[in-house]
């Protein structure tokens, strides 16, 4: 039961260009969507989030877009930098009495080439 | 900046042995979680803990697993009798109302 899917296991981008990472979900009960960044041998680090009632959230070089009708979100990184090279996980959140349980996608490995 | 800390960073154990993975969540957080990531696979939810009890658990979290918050600061995951397929990175996380912050993980290797 893959409620959150990232269909591209990897993405390679030239430094300075835009990176677009995509994520699809199936459960319309999710109320927040988050992106986490993960380096090898480290835990996921929170990057940016978006509420299900919004369609865009921007934070510096990072922008997340949400298309609820298509159940699709994307993370845009502009301009991409070599330090952005990492695995990016999309996660969906359903706040209930259990707290903020996250359902993760499979991750996309981003490689930014100098 | 407050952070979630996990010990040990790497644990090697023999199949059938018990292991305890330890976590110190961020102090003012109320919700605590364990996730795991088997090599090459996605990060999977194991269990959430709130108000000193398990609030939700996945089907992975069977009777071999237990969690405890013994002293109000540490949050532990115990695997009673480890199996080879328990080898994975185990991540502890804590959250306030919304964002989960993750620890660096414990790499468990069952041999």
mmCIF file of C-alpha atoms in Angstrom:
data_model
loop_
_atom_site.group_PDB
_atom_site.id
_atom_site.type_symbol
_atom_site.label_atom_id
_atom_site.label_comp_id
_atom_site.label_asym_id
_atom_site.label_seq_id
_atom_site.Cartn_x
_atom_site.Cartn_y
_atom_site.Cartn_z
ATOM 1 C CA UNK A 1 0.000 0.000 0.000
ATOM 2 C CA UNK A 2 2.077 2.875 -1.297
ATOM 3 C CA UNK A 3 0.202 5.938 -0.157
ATOM 4 C CA UNK A 4 3.115 8.226 -1.034
ATOM 5 C CA UNK A 5 5.176 7.596 -4.127
ATOM 6 C CA UNK A 6 8.230 9.182 -5.643
ATOM 7 C CA UNK A 7 8.528 7.716 -9.092
ATOM 8 C CA UNK A 8 11.999 8.985 -9.904
ATOM 9 C CA UNK A 9 14.678 7.190 -7.894
ATOM 10 C CA UNK A 10 17.329 9.635 -9.080
ATOM 11 C CA UNK A 11 17.772 13.015 -10.725
ATOM 12 C CA UNK A 12 20.901 14.671 -12.069
ATOM 13 C CA UNK A 13 21.040 18.443 -12.547
ATOM 14 C CA UNK A 14 23.721 20.955 -13.475
ATOM 15 C CA UNK A 15 24.723 23.486 -10.845
ATOM 16 C CA UNK A 16 22.725 26.695 -11.190
ATOM 17 C CA UNK A 17 19.782 25.027 -12.906
ATOM 18 C CA UNK A 18 16.414 24.130 -11.438
ATOM 19 C CA UNK A 19 15.836 20.794 -9.699
ATOM 20 C CA UNK A 20 12.258 19.523 -9.685
ATOM 21 C CA UNK A 21 11.409 16.583 -7.462
ATOM 22 C CA UNK A 22 7.974 15.034 -7.716
ATOM 23 C CA UNK A 23 5.710 13.156 -5.344
ATOM 24 C CA UNK A 24 2.248 11.605 -5.667
ATOM 25 C CA UNK A 25 -0.109 10.506 -2.942
ATOM 26 C CA UNK A 26 -3.369 8.613 -2.746
ATOM 27 C CA UNK A 27 -4.872 9.402 0.652
ATOM 28 C CA UNK A 28 -6.910 12.609 0.610
ATOM 29 C CA UNK A 29 -6.920 12.649 4.441
ATOM 30 C CA UNK A 30 -3.345 13.895 4.635
ATOM 31 C CA UNK A 31 -3.315 17.417 6.016
ATOM 32 C CA UNK A 32 0.337 18.395 5.612
ATOM 33 C CA UNK A 33 3.079 17.475 3.207
ATOM 34 C CA UNK A 34 6.739 17.733 3.999
ATOM 35 C CA UNK A 35 10.071 17.344 2.306
ATOM 36 C CA UNK A 36 13.019 15.894 4.156
ATOM 37 C CA UNK A 37 16.610 15.838 3.001
ATOM 38 C CA UNK A 38 18.883 12.980 3.941
ATOM 39 C CA UNK A 39 22.632 12.591 3.682
ATOM 40 C CA UNK A 40 24.226 9.138 3.982
ATOM 41 C CA UNK A 41 24.544 7.895 7.570
ATOM 42 C CA UNK A 42 22.402 10.761 8.879
ATOM 43 C CA UNK A 43 18.778 11.101 9.856
ATOM 44 C CA UNK A 44 16.244 12.913 7.653
ATOM 45 C CA UNK A 45 16.339 16.701 8.077
ATOM 46 C CA UNK A 46 13.173 18.724 7.724
ATOM 47 C CA UNK A 47 13.340 21.026 4.724
ATOM 48 C CA UNK A 48 9.973 22.570 3.914
ATOM 49 C CA UNK A 49 6.286 21.833 4.335
ATOM 50 C CA UNK A 50 2.937 22.798 2.898
ATOM 51 C CA UNK A 51 -0.526 22.663 4.350
ATOM 52 C CA UNK A 52 -3.177 20.845 2.352
ATOM 53 C CA UNK A 53 -5.148 24.089 2.139
ATOM 54 C CA UNK A 54 -2.359 25.900 0.301
ATOM 55 C CA UNK A 55 -0.932 25.428 -3.168
ATOM 56 C CA UNK A 56 2.497 26.969 -2.753
ATOM 57 C CA UNK A 57 5.060 27.589 -0.048
ATOM 58 C CA UNK A 58 8.411 29.233 -0.611
ATOM 59 C CA UNK A 59 11.506 29.344 1.582
ATOM 60 C CA UNK A 60 14.601 30.795 -0.026
ATOM 61 C CA UNK A 61 15.726 28.566 -2.874
ATOM 62 C CA UNK A 62 13.082 25.954 -2.053
ATOM 63 C CA UNK A 63 9.469 26.075 -3.206
ATOM 64 C CA UNK A 64 6.881 23.373 -2.759
ATOM 65 C CA UNK A 65 3.807 23.236 -4.982
ATOM 66 C CA UNK A 66 0.696 21.249 -4.174
ATOM 67 C CA UNK A 67 -1.938 20.207 -6.690
ATOM 68 C CA UNK A 68 -4.695 18.648 -4.595
ATOM 69 C CA UNK A 69 -6.906 17.656 -7.505
ATOM 70 C CA UNK A 70 -4.031 15.678 -9.007
ATOM 71 C CA UNK A 71 -2.781 14.539 -5.579
ATOM 72 C CA UNK A 72 0.654 15.691 -6.612
ATOM 73 C CA UNK A 73 3.331 17.837 -5.055
ATOM 74 C CA UNK A 74 6.708 18.974 -6.220
ATOM 75 C CA UNK A 75 9.806 20.538 -4.732
ATOM 76 C CA UNK A 76 11.665 23.118 -6.784
ATOM 77 C CA UNK A 77 15.231 24.070 -5.924
ATOM 78 C CA UNK A 78 16.510 27.159 -7.719
ATOM 79 C CA UNK A 79 19.388 27.565 -8.237
ATOM 80 C CA UNK A 80 20.681 24.095 -7.477
ATOM 81 C CA UNK A 81 23.999 23.832 -5.670
ATOM 82 C CA UNK A 82 26.375 20.881 -5.276
ATOM 83 C CA UNK A 83 25.619 20.859 -1.533
ATOM 84 C CA UNK A 84 22.008 20.045 -2.391
ATOM 85 C CA UNK A 85 23.124 16.580 -3.493
ATOM 86 C CA UNK A 86 21.276 14.201 -1.161
ATOM 87 C CA UNK A 87 18.259 11.920 -1.027
ATOM 88 C CA UNK A 88 14.994 13.846 -0.803
ATOM 89 C CA UNK A 89 11.993 12.232 0.832
ATOM 90 C CA UNK A 90 8.465 13.412 0.390
ATOM 91 C CA UNK A 91 6.318 12.715 3.451
ATOM 92 C CA UNK A 92 2.646 13.125 4.173
ATOM 93 C CA UNK A 93 1.276 13.890 7.577
ATOM 94 C CA UNK A 94 -1.991 13.009 9.192
ATOM 95 C CA UNK A 95 -2.359 14.708 12.533
ATOM 96 C CA UNK A 96 -4.375 12.648 14.985
ATOM 97 C CA UNK A 97 -4.128 11.582 18.586
ATOM 98 C CA UNK A 98 -0.992 9.640 17.651
ATOM 99 C CA UNK A 99 0.733 12.894 16.868
ATOM 100 C CA UNK A 100 2.200 13.592 13.504
ATOM 101 C CA UNK A 101 2.664 10.211 11.888
ATOM 102 C CA UNK A 102 4.564 10.510 8.642
ATOM 103 C CA UNK A 103 4.185 8.319 5.603
ATOM 104 C CA UNK A 104 7.285 8.546 3.452
ATOM 105 C CA UNK A 105 7.846 8.147 -0.240
ATOM 106 C CA UNK A 106 10.725 6.035 -1.460
ATOM 107 C CA UNK A 107 13.069 8.976 -1.956
ATOM 108 C CA UNK A 108 14.788 10.611 -4.925
ATOM 109 C CA UNK A 109 18.555 10.864 -5.046
ATOM 110 C CA UNK A 110 19.493 14.305 -6.360
ATOM 111 C CA UNK A 111 22.949 14.822 -7.814
ATOM 112 C CA UNK A 112 23.956 18.391 -8.607
ATOM 113 C CA UNK A 113 26.994 18.478 -10.862
ATOM 114 C CA UNK A 114 29.407 21.422 -10.648
ATOM 115 C CA UNK B 1 19.823 24.131 18.370
ATOM 116 C CA UNK B 2 17.974 21.300 20.124
ATOM 117 C CA UNK B 3 18.386 17.897 18.544
ATOM 118 C CA UNK B 4 17.364 14.292 18.902
ATOM 119 C CA UNK B 5 20.286 12.093 19.910
ATOM 120 C CA UNK B 6 20.544 8.343 19.456
ATOM 121 C CA UNK B 7 22.925 5.787 20.887
ATOM 122 C CA UNK B 8 24.708 3.714 19.852
ATOM 123 C CA UNK B 9 25.419 4.835 16.298
ATOM 124 C CA UNK B 10 26.105 1.237 15.284
ATOM 125 C CA UNK B 11 25.094 -2.002 16.991
ATOM 126 C CA UNK B 12 26.109 -5.463 15.873
ATOM 127 C CA UNK B 13 24.243 -8.338 17.472
ATOM 128 C CA UNK B 14 23.821 -12.039 17.035
ATOM 129 C CA UNK B 15 20.535 -13.395 15.777
ATOM 130 C CA UNK B 16 18.232 -14.204 18.672
ATOM 131 C CA UNK B 17 19.772 -11.658 21.017
ATOM 132 C CA UNK B 18 17.925 -8.742 22.565
ATOM 133 C CA UNK B 19 18.903 -5.188 21.657
ATOM 134 C CA UNK B 20 17.905 -1.853 23.116
ATOM 135 C CA UNK B 21 18.212 1.273 21.013
ATOM 136 C CA UNK B 22 18.246 4.521 22.916
ATOM 137 C CA UNK B 23 17.039 7.996 22.077
ATOM 138 C CA UNK B 24 16.916 11.333 23.844
ATOM 139 C CA UNK B 25 14.135 13.373 22.201
ATOM 140 C CA UNK B 26 13.936 17.153 22.178
ATOM 141 C CA UNK B 27 12.961 18.132 25.670
ATOM 142 C CA UNK B 28 9.691 20.006 25.136
ATOM 143 C CA UNK B 29 8.318 17.611 22.539
ATOM 144 C CA UNK B 30 5.320 15.471 23.376
ATOM 145 C CA UNK B 31 5.244 12.901 20.589
ATOM 146 C CA UNK B 32 7.904 10.291 20.009
ATOM 147 C CA UNK B 33 8.401 7.911 17.132
ATOM 148 C CA UNK B 34 10.544 5.123 15.819
ATOM 149 C CA UNK B 35 11.095 4.631 12.116
ATOM 150 C CA UNK B 36 13.384 2.288 10.292
ATOM 151 C CA UNK B 37 15.011 2.108 6.889
ATOM 152 C CA UNK B 38 16.205 -1.181 5.502
ATOM 153 C CA UNK B 39 19.111 -0.641 3.123
ATOM 154 C CA UNK B 40 17.858 0.564 -0.243
ATOM 155 C CA UNK B 41 14.241 0.822 0.890
ATOM 156 C CA UNK B 42 11.977 3.581 2.109
ATOM 157 C CA UNK B 43 11.768 4.975 5.605
ATOM 158 C CA UNK B 44 8.989 3.063 7.392
ATOM 159 C CA UNK B 45 6.935 4.028 10.412
ATOM 160 C CA UNK B 46 7.155 1.633 13.353
ATOM 161 C CA UNK B 47 5.446 3.209 16.334
ATOM 162 C CA UNK B 48 4.359 6.473 17.920
ATOM 163 C CA UNK B 49 4.254 7.202 21.635
ATOM 164 C CA UNK B 50 2.305 9.883 23.425
ATOM 165 C CA UNK B 51 1.336 10.449 27.008
ATOM 166 C CA UNK B 52 3.357 7.435 28.134
ATOM 167 C CA UNK B 53 1.684 4.956 25.887
ATOM 168 C CA UNK B 54 1.759 3.660 22.357
ATOM 169 C CA UNK B 55 -0.677 5.683 20.281
ATOM 170 C CA UNK B 56 -0.193 3.993 16.932
ATOM 171 C CA UNK B 57 1.900 1.181 15.522
ATOM 172 C CA UNK B 58 2.466 -0.380 12.143
ATOM 173 C CA UNK B 59 2.219 -4.057 11.285
ATOM 174 C CA UNK B 60 6.009 -4.214 11.400
ATOM 175 C CA UNK B 61 5.847 -3.502 15.138
ATOM 176 C CA UNK B 62 4.981 -7.002 16.299
ATOM 177 C CA UNK B 63 5.388 -8.657 19.684
ATOM 178 C CA UNK B 64 9.160 -8.700 19.309
ATOM 179 C CA UNK B 65 9.235 -4.926 19.616
ATOM 180 C CA UNK B 66 8.524 -2.735 22.622
ATOM 181 C CA UNK B 67 9.056 0.898 23.509
ATOM 182 C CA UNK B 68 9.514 2.594 26.806
ATOM 183 C CA UNK B 69 10.155 6.004 28.262
ATOM 184 C CA UNK B 70 11.653 4.874 31.542
ATOM 185 C CA UNK B 71 12.788 8.149 33.085
ATOM 186 C CA UNK B 72 11.026 10.990 31.289
ATOM 187 C CA UNK B 73 13.958 11.783 29.045
ATOM 188 C CA UNK B 74 15.098 8.599 27.319
ATOM 189 C CA UNK B 75 12.938 6.800 24.783
ATOM 190 C CA UNK B 76 13.961 3.239 24.001
ATOM 191 C CA UNK B 77 13.144 0.628 21.399
ATOM 192 C CA UNK B 78 13.700 -2.976 22.425
ATOM 193 C CA UNK B 79 13.827 -5.906 20.043
ATOM 194 C CA UNK B 80 13.525 -9.079 22.078
ATOM 195 C CA UNK B 81 14.899 -11.701 19.747
ATOM 196 C CA UNK B 82 16.553 -10.173 16.712
ATOM 197 C CA UNK B 83 16.222 -11.658 13.260
ATOM 198 C CA UNK B 84 18.454 -11.116 10.253
ATOM 199 C CA UNK B 85 15.720 -9.043 8.611
ATOM 200 C CA UNK B 86 15.784 -6.591 11.520
ATOM 201 C CA UNK B 87 19.065 -5.241 10.134
ATOM 202 C CA UNK B 88 18.332 -1.620 9.267
ATOM 203 C CA UNK B 89 18.862 1.995 10.242
ATOM 204 C CA UNK B 90 16.537 2.865 13.103
ATOM 205 C CA UNK B 91 15.561 6.490 13.451
ATOM 206 C CA UNK B 92 14.045 8.047 16.510
ATOM 207 C CA UNK B 93 12.014 11.214 16.030
ATOM 208 C CA UNK B 94 10.145 13.632 18.228
ATOM 209 C CA UNK B 95 7.680 16.348 17.430
ATOM 210 C CA UNK B 96 5.669 19.138 18.901
ATOM 211 C CA UNK B 97 2.392 19.823 17.148
ATOM 212 C CA UNK B 98 3.668 19.397 13.645
ATOM 213 C CA UNK B 99 7.248 18.795 12.517
ATOM 214 C CA UNK B 100 9.123 15.661 13.334
ATOM 215 C CA UNK B 101 12.810 16.027 14.033
ATOM 216 C CA UNK B 102 14.923 12.965 13.498
ATOM 217 C CA UNK B 103 18.002 11.642 15.213
ATOM 218 C CA UNK B 104 21.077 10.506 13.343
ATOM 219 C CA UNK B 105 19.985 6.903 13.499
ATOM 220 C CA UNK B 106 21.343 3.642 14.855
ATOM 221 C CA UNK B 107 22.588 1.129 12.342
ATOM 222 C CA UNK B 108 21.594 -2.307 13.585
ATOM 223 C CA UNK B 109 23.385 -5.255 12.027
ATOM 224 C CA UNK B 110 22.125 -8.717 12.939
ATOM 225 C CA UNK B 111 24.574 -11.519 12.133
#
